[in-house]
PDB file of C-alpha atoms in Angstrom:
ATOM      1  CA  ASP F   1       5.341   2.014  17.214  1.00  0.00           C
ATOM      2  CA  LEU F   2       3.297   2.790  14.108  1.00  0.00           C
ATOM      3  CA  VAL F   3       1.263  -0.431  14.117  1.00  0.00           C
ATOM      4  CA  ASP F   4      -1.279   1.283  16.351  1.00  0.00           C
ATOM      5  CA  ARG F   5      -1.762   4.015  13.729  1.00  0.00           C
ATOM      6  CA  PHE F   6      -1.397   2.160  10.425  1.00  0.00           C
ATOM      7  CA  HIS F   7      -2.472  -1.267   9.192  1.00  0.00           C
ATOM      8  CA  ALA F   8       0.077  -2.312   6.575  1.00  0.00           C
ATOM      9  CA  GLY F   9      -2.298  -4.825   4.993  1.00  0.00           C
ATOM     10  CA  ASN F  10      -5.004  -2.236   4.425  1.00  0.00           C
ATOM     11  CA  ILE F  11      -2.558   0.256   2.931  1.00  0.00           C
ATOM     12  CA  VAL F  12      -1.156  -2.352   0.562  1.00  0.00           C
ATOM     13  CA  LYS F  13      -4.610  -3.438  -0.599  1.00  0.00           C
ATOM     14  CA  GLN F  14      -5.424   0.121  -1.649  1.00  0.00           C
ATOM     15  CA  VAL F  15      -2.089   0.758  -3.318  1.00  0.00           C
ATOM     16  CA  ALA F  16      -1.775  -2.593  -5.119  1.00  0.00           C
ATOM     17  CA  ALA F  17      -4.806  -1.812  -7.262  1.00  0.00           C
ATOM     18  CA  ILE F  18      -2.875   1.077  -8.819  1.00  0.00           C
ATOM     19  CA  VAL F  19      -0.214  -1.307 -10.133  1.00  0.00           C
ATOM     20  CA  GLY F  20      -2.813  -3.735 -11.438  1.00  0.00           C
ATOM     21  CA  GLY F  21      -2.465  -6.272  -8.713  1.00  0.00           C
ATOM     22  CA  GLY F  22      -3.443  -7.254  -5.253  1.00  0.00           C
ATOM     23  CA  GLY F  23      -1.996  -7.674  -1.854  1.00  0.00           C
ATOM     24  CA  GLY F  24      -2.578  -7.693   1.821  1.00  0.00           C
ATOM     25  CA  GLY F  25      -1.117  -8.741   5.082  1.00  0.00           C
ATOM     26  CA  ARG F  26      -0.980  -8.210   8.781  1.00  0.00           C
ATOM     27  CA  PRO F  27      -1.024  -4.923  10.653  1.00  0.00           C
ATOM     28  CA  ASP F  28       2.781  -4.989  10.892  1.00  0.00           C
ATOM     29  CA  MET F  29       3.759  -6.457   7.498  1.00  0.00           C
ATOM     30  CA  ALA F  30       2.254  -6.730   4.029  1.00  0.00           C
ATOM     31  CA  GLN F  31       3.191  -7.468   0.451  1.00  0.00           C
ATOM     32  CA  ALA F  32       1.740  -6.964  -2.995  1.00  0.00           C
ATOM     33  CA  GLY F  33       2.338  -7.621  -6.635  1.00  0.00           C
ATOM     34  CA  GLY F  34       1.081  -6.228  -9.882  1.00  0.00           C
ATOM     35  CA  THR F  35       1.282  -6.282 -13.636  1.00  0.00           C
ATOM     36  CA  LYS F  36       1.891  -2.554 -14.213  1.00  0.00           C
ATOM     37  CA  PRO F  37       5.369  -1.703 -12.906  1.00  0.00           C
ATOM     38  CA  GLU F  38       5.217   1.591 -14.791  1.00  0.00           C
ATOM     39  CA  MET F  39       2.621   2.729 -12.227  1.00  0.00           C
ATOM     40  CA  LEU F  40       4.933   2.212  -9.247  1.00  0.00           C
ATOM     41  CA  ASP F  41       5.662   5.926  -8.788  1.00  0.00           C
ATOM     42  CA  LYS F  42       1.942   6.692  -8.675  1.00  0.00           C
ATOM     43  CA  ALA F  43       1.417   3.867  -6.171  1.00  0.00           C
ATOM     44  CA  LEU F  44       4.156   5.173  -3.895  1.00  0.00           C
ATOM     45  CA  ASP F  45       2.638   8.655  -4.075  1.00  0.00           C
ATOM     46  CA  LYS F  46      -0.614   7.107  -2.848  1.00  0.00           C
ATOM     47  CA  VAL F  47       1.204   5.548   0.123  1.00  0.00           C
ATOM     48  CA  TYR F  48       2.544   8.961   1.117  1.00  0.00           C
ATOM     49  CA  GLU F  49      -0.933  10.458   0.728  1.00  0.00           C
ATOM     50  CA  LEU F  50      -2.535   7.785   2.916  1.00  0.00           C
ATOM     51  CA  VAL F  51       0.085   8.178   5.636  1.00  0.00           C
ATOM     52  CA  GLU F  52       0.052  11.980   5.615  1.00  0.00           C
ATOM     53  CA  ASN F  53      -3.739  12.155   5.819  1.00  0.00           C
ATOM     54  CA  ARG F  54      -3.956   9.755   8.740  1.00  0.00           C
TER      55      ARG F  54
END
């Protein structure tokens, strides 16, 4: 169970800023939105970085 290691809401808050938006959620589920869909690849790269460095 990864909930003990990662808080989905915190990850989404950090990543949503990259796509010009916001987000959040619970430890086990989160969602976000943004106004810069062209930045999605960069945002997903940030997710991988956050998870790998944890």
